[in-house]
Protein backbone atom coordinates (compact mmCIF):
# COMPACT_ATOMS: atom_id res chain seq x y z
CA UNK A 1 0.00 0.00 0.00
CA UNK A 2 1.04 3.60 -0.51
CA UNK A 3 1.59 6.08 2.31
CA UNK A 4 3.47 9.36 2.64
CA UNK A 5 6.65 9.58 4.70
CA UNK A 6 8.13 13.06 5.18
CA UNK A 7 5.86 14.29 2.37
CA UNK A 8 7.11 11.68 -0.09
CA UNK A 9 5.10 8.76 -1.37
CA UNK A 10 6.39 5.36 -0.33
CA UNK A 11 5.12 1.80 -0.72
CA UNK A 12 5.03 -0.28 2.47
CA UNK A 13 3.80 -3.78 3.35
CA UNK A 14 0.09 -4.11 4.11
CA UNK A 15 0.85 -5.15 7.70
CA UNK A 16 3.31 -2.30 8.38
CA UNK A 17 3.07 -0.44 11.68
CA UNK A 18 4.00 3.13 12.59
CA UNK A 19 6.93 2.37 14.87
CA UNK A 20 8.05 -0.50 12.63
CA UNK A 21 8.30 2.06 9.84
CA UNK A 22 10.27 4.40 12.08
CA UNK A 23 12.69 1.64 13.10
CA UNK A 24 13.24 0.70 9.47
CA UNK A 25 13.61 4.21 8.01
CA UNK A 26 14.88 6.48 10.78
CA UNK A 27 15.55 4.64 14.04
CA UNK A 28 16.96 7.80 15.66
CA UNK A 29 13.69 9.72 15.17
CA UNK A 30 12.42 10.91 18.53
CA UNK A 31 9.22 12.48 17.23
CA UNK A 32 6.74 10.59 15.08
CA UNK A 33 3.86 12.58 13.57
CA UNK A 34 0.94 10.43 12.41
CA UNK A 35 -1.70 12.15 10.22
CA UNK A 36 -0.89 15.54 11.70
CA UNK A 37 -0.53 14.70 15.40
CA UNK A 38 2.37 13.35 17.50
CA UNK A 39 1.98 9.61 18.10
CA UNK A 40 2.73 8.12 21.55
CA UNK A 41 1.96 4.48 20.73
CA UNK A 42 2.50 2.10 17.86
CA UNK A 43 -0.41 1.45 15.51
CA UNK A 44 -1.13 -0.26 12.20
CA UNK A 45 -0.79 1.82 9.06
CA UNK A 46 -3.42 2.17 6.33
CA UNK A 47 -3.16 3.32 2.73
CA UNK A 48 -3.01 7.12 2.48
CA UNK A 49 -1.60 7.67 5.97
CA UNK A 50 0.89 10.49 6.34
CA UNK A 51 3.91 10.05 8.59
CA UNK A 52 6.63 12.56 9.45
CA UNK A 53 9.75 11.28 11.21
CA UNK A 54 11.80 13.91 13.05
CA UNK A 55 15.00 13.87 15.03
CA UNK A 56 14.95 16.98 17.23
CA UNK A 57 17.61 19.52 16.30
CA UNK A 58 18.58 17.79 13.06
CA UNK A 59 18.51 19.91 9.91
CA UNK A 60 16.94 17.86 7.10
CA UNK A 61 18.82 17.61 3.79
CA UNK A 62 17.93 20.26 1.19
CA UNK A 63 15.69 18.08 -0.93
CA UNK A 64 13.73 16.76 2.03
CA UNK A 65 13.31 20.17 3.67
CA UNK A 66 12.09 21.58 0.39
CA UNK A 67 9.52 18.79 0.05
CA UNK A 68 8.38 19.36 3.64
CA UNK A 69 8.07 23.12 3.19
CA UNK A 70 6.44 22.90 -0.22
CA UNK A 71 3.89 20.34 0.95
CA UNK A 72 1.48 23.10 1.91
CA UNK A 73 1.76 24.88 -1.42
CA UNK A 74 -0.55 24.46 -4.34
CA UNK A 75 1.04 22.01 -6.82
CA UNK A 76 2.95 23.85 -9.54
CA UNK A 77 3.49 26.95 -7.42
CA UNK A 78 6.68 25.79 -5.76
CA UNK A 79 8.66 25.27 -8.97
CA UNK A 80 7.78 28.76 -10.20
CA UNK A 81 8.78 30.36 -6.91
CA UNK A 82 12.00 28.38 -6.63
CA UNK A 83 13.11 29.63 -10.05
CA UNK A 84 12.47 33.28 -9.13
CA UNK A 85 14.82 36.01 -7.88
CA UNK A 86 13.48 38.93 -5.84
CA UNK A 87 15.35 42.10 -4.83
CA UNK A 88 14.54 43.87 -1.57
CA UNK A 89 15.81 47.42 -0.95
CA UNK A 90 15.66 48.21 2.76
CA UNK A 91 15.61 45.57 5.50
CA UNK A 92 13.61 47.33 8.20
CA UNK A 93 10.03 46.65 9.26
CA UNK A 94 8.86 45.97 5.72
CA UNK A 95 11.94 44.38 4.16
CA UNK A 96 12.76 41.96 6.99
CA UNK A 97 9.17 40.64 7.11
CA UNK A 98 8.93 40.43 3.31
CA UNK A 99 12.19 38.47 3.11
CA UNK A 100 10.99 35.98 5.73
CA UNK A 101 7.61 35.53 4.00
CA UNK A 102 9.30 34.96 0.64
CA UNK A 103 11.88 32.56 2.10
CA UNK A 104 9.13 30.55 3.78
CA UNK A 105 7.21 30.55 0.50
CA UNK A 106 10.19 29.03 -1.30
CA UNK A 107 11.37 31.92 -3.46
CA UNK A 108 14.71 30.66 -4.78
CA UNK A 109 16.94 33.70 -4.59
CA UNK A 110 16.81 36.89 -2.52
CA UNK A 111 19.01 39.92 -3.15
CA UNK A 112 18.95 42.06 -0.01
CA UNK A 113 20.39 45.51 0.62
CA UNK A 114 20.54 47.82 3.65
CA UNK A 115 23.38 49.91 5.11
CA UNK A 116 21.90 50.15 8.60
CA UNK A 117 22.57 48.39 11.92
CA UNK A 118 19.91 47.07 14.30
CA UNK A 119 18.91 49.51 17.04
CA UNK A 120 16.80 48.70 20.10
CA UNK A 121 13.93 50.84 18.72
CA UNK A 122 13.77 48.60 15.63
CA UNK A 123 12.61 45.61 17.64
CA UNK A 124 9.04 46.94 17.96
CA UNK A 125 8.37 45.85 14.37
CA UNK A 126 11.44 44.50 12.61
CA UNK A 127 12.22 40.78 12.37
CA UNK A 128 15.39 40.77 14.47
CA UNK A 129 16.23 39.65 18.00
CA UNK A 130 17.55 41.41 21.07
CA UNK A 131 20.89 39.60 20.81
CA UNK A 132 21.35 41.06 17.31
CA UNK A 133 21.32 44.74 18.40
CA UNK A 134 24.24 46.62 16.88
CA UNK A 135 24.77 44.18 14.01
CA UNK A 136 24.28 45.06 10.35
CA UNK A 137 20.74 44.23 9.24
CA UNK A 138 21.99 42.71 5.98
CA UNK A 139 24.05 40.20 7.96
CA UNK A 140 21.56 39.47 10.75
CA UNK A 141 18.63 38.93 8.38
CA UNK A 142 20.54 36.33 6.38
CA UNK A 143 21.30 34.56 9.64
CA UNK A 144 17.59 34.57 10.54
CA UNK A 145 16.59 33.37 7.07
CA UNK A 146 19.08 30.52 7.33
CA UNK A 147 17.47 29.43 10.58
CA UNK A 148 14.22 29.09 8.63
CA UNK A 149 15.73 27.53 5.52
CA UNK A 150 19.52 27.02 5.33
CA UNK A 151 19.24 26.35 1.61
CA UNK A 152 17.68 29.64 0.52
CA UNK A 153 20.11 31.53 -1.72
CA UNK A 154 20.68 34.99 -0.24
CA UNK A 155 22.90 37.72 -1.55
CA UNK A 156 23.12 40.46 1.08
CA UNK A 157 24.75 43.84 0.59
CA UNK A 158 25.55 46.23 3.41
CA UNK A 159 25.49 49.29 1.27
CA UNK A 160 23.71 52.63 0.97
CA UNK A 161 21.70 52.46 -2.24
CA UNK A 162 22.32 55.21 -4.78
CA UNK A 163 21.38 56.04 -8.35
CA UNK A 164 24.78 54.61 -9.30
CA UNK A 165 24.69 51.21 -7.58
CA UNK A 166 20.99 50.22 -7.78
CA UNK A 167 21.13 48.94 -11.40
CA UNK A 168 24.22 46.80 -10.75
CA UNK A 169 22.95 45.29 -7.49
CA UNK A 170 19.48 44.36 -8.67
CA UNK A 171 20.00 43.48 -12.34
CA UNK A 172 18.26 40.23 -13.25
CA UNK A 173 15.63 40.11 -10.51
CA UNK A 174 12.15 38.99 -11.53
CA UNK A 175 10.44 41.35 -9.08
CA UNK A 176 11.85 44.31 -7.13
CA UNK A 177 10.61 45.44 -3.72
CA UNK A 178 10.95 48.96 -2.31
CA UNK A 179 10.98 48.66 1.49
CA UNK A 180 12.60 51.89 2.62
CA UNK A 181 11.54 54.12 5.48
CA UNK A 182 12.25 57.60 4.11
CA UNK A 183 10.05 59.07 1.40
CA UNK A 184 12.94 60.48 -0.65
CA UNK A 185 14.59 57.03 -0.69
CA UNK A 186 11.36 55.49 -1.96
CA UNK A 187 11.36 57.99 -4.83
CA UNK A 188 15.04 57.33 -5.53
CA UNK A 189 14.48 53.57 -5.78
CA UNK A 190 11.37 53.82 -7.94
CA UNK A 191 12.94 56.30 -10.36
CA UNK A 192 16.30 54.57 -10.63
CA UNK A 193 15.10 50.99 -10.84
CA UNK A 194 12.34 51.64 -13.37
CA UNK A 195 14.69 53.73 -15.53
CA UNK A 196 17.14 50.80 -15.65
CA UNK A 197 14.56 47.98 -15.85
CA UNK A 198 11.30 49.39 -17.23
CA UNK A 199 9.75 45.96 -17.74
CA UNK A 200 10.49 44.50 -14.28
CA UNK A 201 7.63 44.88 -11.79
CA UNK A 202 8.31 46.94 -8.69
CA UNK A 203 6.30 46.64 -5.47
CA UNK A 204 6.60 49.72 -3.24
CA UNK A 205 4.87 50.80 -0.02
CA UNK A 206 3.49 54.07 1.29
CA UNK A 207 1.13 54.87 4.14
CA UNK A 208 1.31 52.22 6.87
CA UNK A 209 2.10 54.04 10.12
CA UNK A 210 -0.04 54.01 13.25
CA UNK A 211 -2.87 51.68 14.13
CA UNK A 212 -5.56 52.92 11.75
CA UNK A 213 -8.01 50.77 9.82
CA UNK A 214 -6.35 47.55 8.62
CA UNK A 215 -8.69 47.44 5.65
CA UNK A 216 -7.42 50.79 4.38
CA UNK A 217 -4.17 49.02 3.44
CA UNK A 218 -4.31 47.58 -0.05
CA UNK A 219 -2.41 47.24 -3.31
CA UNK A 220 -2.69 50.16 -5.75
CA UNK A 221 -1.54 49.68 -9.31
CA UNK A 222 -0.07 53.04 -10.24
CA UNK A 223 1.79 52.40 -13.43
CA UNK A 224 2.35 49.67 -15.96
CA UNK A 225 4.75 47.83 -13.64
CA UNK A 226 4.47 49.83 -10.39
CA UNK A 227 2.41 48.63 -7.42
CA UNK A 228 2.14 50.64 -4.21
CA UNK A 229 0.91 48.99 -1.03
CA UNK A 230 -0.56 50.97 1.86
CA UNK A 231 -3.24 53.57 2.52
CA UNK A 232 -0.98 56.08 0.67
CA UNK A 233 -1.38 58.73 3.39
CA UNK A 234 -0.47 57.54 6.92
CA UNK A 235 3.07 58.91 7.23
CA UNK A 236 5.34 57.99 10.12
CA UNK A 237 5.50 61.11 12.28
CA UNK A 238 5.41 62.16 15.94
CA UNK A 239 2.10 60.89 17.33
CA UNK A 240 1.79 58.21 14.63
CA UNK A 241 4.57 55.70 14.99
CA UNK A 242 5.40 52.56 13.05
CA UNK A 243 3.82 49.57 14.76
CA UNK A 244 4.26 45.85 14.17
CA UNK A 245 0.70 44.93 13.09
CA UNK A 246 0.17 47.53 10.37
CA UNK A 247 3.77 47.37 9.13
CA UNK A 248 3.39 43.58 9.07
CA UNK A 249 0.12 43.74 7.12
CA UNK A 250 1.71 46.05 4.55
CA UNK A 251 4.81 43.82 4.32
CA UNK A 252 2.71 40.74 3.71
CA UNK A 253 0.57 42.54 1.15
CA UNK A 254 3.82 43.39 -0.62
CA UNK A 255 5.04 39.80 -0.33
CA UNK A 256 1.77 38.42 -1.69
CA UNK A 257 1.87 40.87 -4.58
CA UNK A 258 5.38 39.57 -5.32
CA UNK A 259 4.08 35.97 -5.34
CA UNK A 260 1.21 36.94 -7.65
CA UNK A 261 3.62 38.65 -10.03
CA UNK A 262 5.92 35.61 -10.07
CA UNK A 263 2.90 33.42 -10.79
CA UNK A 264 1.86 35.72 -13.65
CA UNK A 265 -1.42 36.59 -11.96
CA UNK A 266 -1.00 40.38 -11.88
CA UNK B 1 -1.29 70.46 -26.72
CA UNK B 2 -3.50 68.71 -24.18
CA UNK B 3 -2.06 66.69 -21.32
CA UNK B 4 -4.13 64.69 -18.86
CA UNK B 5 -3.11 64.80 -15.19
CA UNK B 6 -3.98 62.17 -12.57
CA UNK B 7 -3.45 62.78 -8.86
CA UNK B 8 -3.12 60.31 -5.99
CA UNK B 9 -3.57 60.61 -2.22
CA UNK B 10 -2.61 63.99 -0.67
CA UNK B 11 -2.00 65.55 -4.08
CA UNK B 12 -5.51 64.58 -5.12
CA UNK B 13 -6.90 66.32 -2.04
CA UNK B 14 -4.76 69.39 -2.64
CA UNK B 15 -5.92 69.51 -6.26
CA UNK B 16 -9.54 69.03 -5.31
CA UNK B 17 -10.00 66.15 -7.75
CA UNK B 18 -8.56 63.01 -9.38
CA UNK B 19 -7.89 64.28 -12.86
CA UNK B 20 -7.74 67.37 -15.00
CA UNK B 21 -6.65 68.32 -18.47
CA UNK B 22 -3.99 70.97 -19.04
CA UNK B 23 -3.41 72.96 -22.20
CA UNK B 24 0.34 73.44 -22.59
CA UNK B 25 2.54 74.93 -25.31
CA UNK B 26 4.38 72.52 -27.59
CA UNK B 27 7.71 71.49 -26.11
CA UNK B 28 6.49 71.71 -22.49
CA UNK B 29 8.21 69.39 -20.02
CA UNK B 30 7.07 67.64 -16.84
CA UNK B 31 8.28 70.63 -14.80
CA UNK B 32 6.21 72.93 -17.03
CA UNK B 33 3.16 70.74 -16.48
CA UNK B 34 3.66 70.88 -12.71
CA UNK B 35 3.98 74.68 -12.77
CA UNK B 36 0.88 74.99 -14.95
CA UNK B 37 -1.08 72.72 -12.62
CA UNK B 38 0.10 74.67 -9.56
CA UNK B 39 -0.99 77.91 -11.23
CA UNK B 40 -4.40 76.45 -12.09
CA UNK B 41 -6.03 77.56 -8.88
CA UNK B 42 -5.16 74.63 -6.61
CA UNK B 43 -4.41 75.09 -2.92
CA UNK B 44 -0.95 76.15 -1.72
CA UNK B 45 -0.52 72.53 -0.58
CA UNK B 46 -0.49 71.43 -4.20
CA UNK B 47 2.54 73.55 -4.99
CA UNK B 48 4.25 72.50 -1.74
CA UNK B 49 3.76 68.82 -2.56
CA UNK B 50 4.78 68.94 -6.19
CA UNK B 51 7.41 71.65 -6.65
CA UNK B 52 10.71 72.44 -4.95
CA UNK B 53 11.40 76.14 -4.19
CA UNK B 54 13.48 76.36 -7.39
CA UNK B 55 10.56 75.18 -9.52
CA UNK B 56 11.96 71.71 -10.17
CA UNK B 57 9.81 68.64 -9.37
CA UNK B 58 9.75 68.02 -5.59
CA UNK B 59 12.33 65.52 -4.29
CA UNK B 60 9.53 63.40 -2.76
CA UNK B 61 7.42 63.27 -5.92
CA UNK B 62 6.99 60.29 -8.24
CA UNK B 63 5.96 61.39 -11.72
CA UNK B 64 4.61 58.80 -14.13
CA UNK B 65 4.34 59.63 -17.82
CA UNK B 66 2.05 57.20 -19.65
CA UNK B 67 2.12 54.78 -16.69
CA UNK B 68 5.92 54.63 -16.48
CA UNK B 69 7.89 56.48 -13.77
CA UNK B 70 9.81 59.35 -15.32
CA UNK B 71 13.47 59.86 -14.55
CA UNK B 72 14.30 62.95 -12.48
CA UNK B 73 14.86 66.00 -14.62
CA UNK B 74 13.35 64.19 -17.60
CA UNK B 75 14.35 66.57 -20.36
CA UNK B 76 12.21 65.02 -23.09
CA UNK B 77 9.23 67.22 -23.87
CA UNK B 78 5.72 65.91 -23.32
CA UNK B 79 3.58 65.06 -26.31
CA UNK B 80 -0.05 65.65 -27.17
CA UNK B 81 -2.25 63.22 -25.25
CA UNK B 82 0.38 62.20 -22.69
CA UNK B 83 -0.92 61.07 -19.31
CA UNK B 84 0.99 62.43 -16.32
CA UNK B 85 0.34 60.96 -12.86
CA UNK B 86 1.64 62.40 -9.59
CA UNK B 87 2.18 60.58 -6.33
CA UNK B 88 4.10 61.53 -3.18
CA UNK B 89 5.08 58.53 -1.09
CA UNK B 90 5.07 59.11 2.68
CA UNK B 91 7.64 57.95 5.22
CA UNK B 92 7.40 54.61 7.00
CA UNK B 93 8.83 51.15 6.60
PDB file of C-alpha atoms in Angstrom, chain A residues 4-9 50-52 60-76 78-79 82 103-106 148-151:
ATOM      1  CA  UNK A   4       3.475   9.361   2.635  1.00  0.00           C
ATOM      2  CA  UNK A   5       6.646   9.579   4.702  1.00  0.00           C
ATOM      3  CA  UNK A   6       8.126  13.060   5.179  1.00  0.00           C
ATOM      4  CA  UNK A   7       5.858  14.286   2.373  1.00  0.00           C
ATOM      5  CA  UNK A   8       7.108  11.676  -0.088  1.00  0.00           C
ATOM      6  CA  UNK A   9       5.104   8.759  -1.368  1.00  0.00           C
ATOM      7  CA  UNK A  50       0.889  10.491   6.339  1.00  0.00           C
ATOM      8  CA  UNK A  51       3.906  10.049   8.591  1.00  0.00           C
ATOM      9  CA  UNK A  52       6.629  12.558   9.449  1.00  0.00           C
ATOM     10  CA  UNK A  60      16.943  17.860   7.101  1.00  0.00           C
ATOM     11  CA  UNK A  61      18.822  17.606   3.795  1.00  0.00           C
ATOM     12  CA  UNK A  62      17.930  20.264   1.194  1.00  0.00           C
ATOM     13  CA  UNK A  63      15.691  18.076  -0.928  1.00  0.00           C
ATOM     14  CA  UNK A  64      13.726  16.762   2.031  1.00  0.00           C
ATOM     15  CA  UNK A  65      13.309  20.170   3.666  1.00  0.00           C
ATOM     16  CA  UNK A  66      12.085  21.577   0.390  1.00  0.00           C
ATOM     17  CA  UNK A  67       9.521  18.785   0.054  1.00  0.00           C
ATOM     18  CA  UNK A  68       8.385  19.360   3.638  1.00  0.00           C
ATOM     19  CA  UNK A  69       8.067  23.121   3.191  1.00  0.00           C
ATOM     20  CA  UNK A  70       6.436  22.899  -0.224  1.00  0.00           C
ATOM     21  CA  UNK A  71       3.894  20.342   0.952  1.00  0.00           C
ATOM     22  CA  UNK A  72       1.482  23.099   1.911  1.00  0.00           C
ATOM     23  CA  UNK A  73       1.759  24.882  -1.417  1.00  0.00           C
ATOM     24  CA  UNK A  74      -0.553  24.458  -4.342  1.00  0.00           C
ATOM     25  CA  UNK A  75       1.042  22.008  -6.819  1.00  0.00           C
ATOM     26  CA  UNK A  76       2.952  23.848  -9.545  1.00  0.00           C
ATOM     27  CA  UNK A  78       6.676  25.788  -5.759  1.00  0.00           C
ATOM     28  CA  UNK A  79       8.656  25.266  -8.971  1.00  0.00           C
ATOM     29  CA  UNK A  82      12.004  28.381  -6.634  1.00  0.00           C
ATOM     30  CA  UNK A 103      11.883  32.559   2.097  1.00  0.00           C
ATOM     31  CA  UNK A 104       9.132  30.547   3.779  1.00  0.00           C
ATOM     32  CA  UNK A 105       7.213  30.554   0.503  1.00  0.00           C
ATOM     33  CA  UNK A 106      10.188  29.028  -1.302  1.00  0.00           C
ATOM     34  CA  UNK A 148      14.223  29.091   8.626  1.00  0.00           C
ATOM     35  CA  UNK A 149      15.735  27.526   5.525  1.00  0.00           C
ATOM     36  CA  UNK A 150      19.519  27.024   5.331  1.00  0.00           C
ATOM     37  CA  UNK A 151      19.243  26.345   1.611  1.00  0.00           C
TER      38      UNK A 151
END
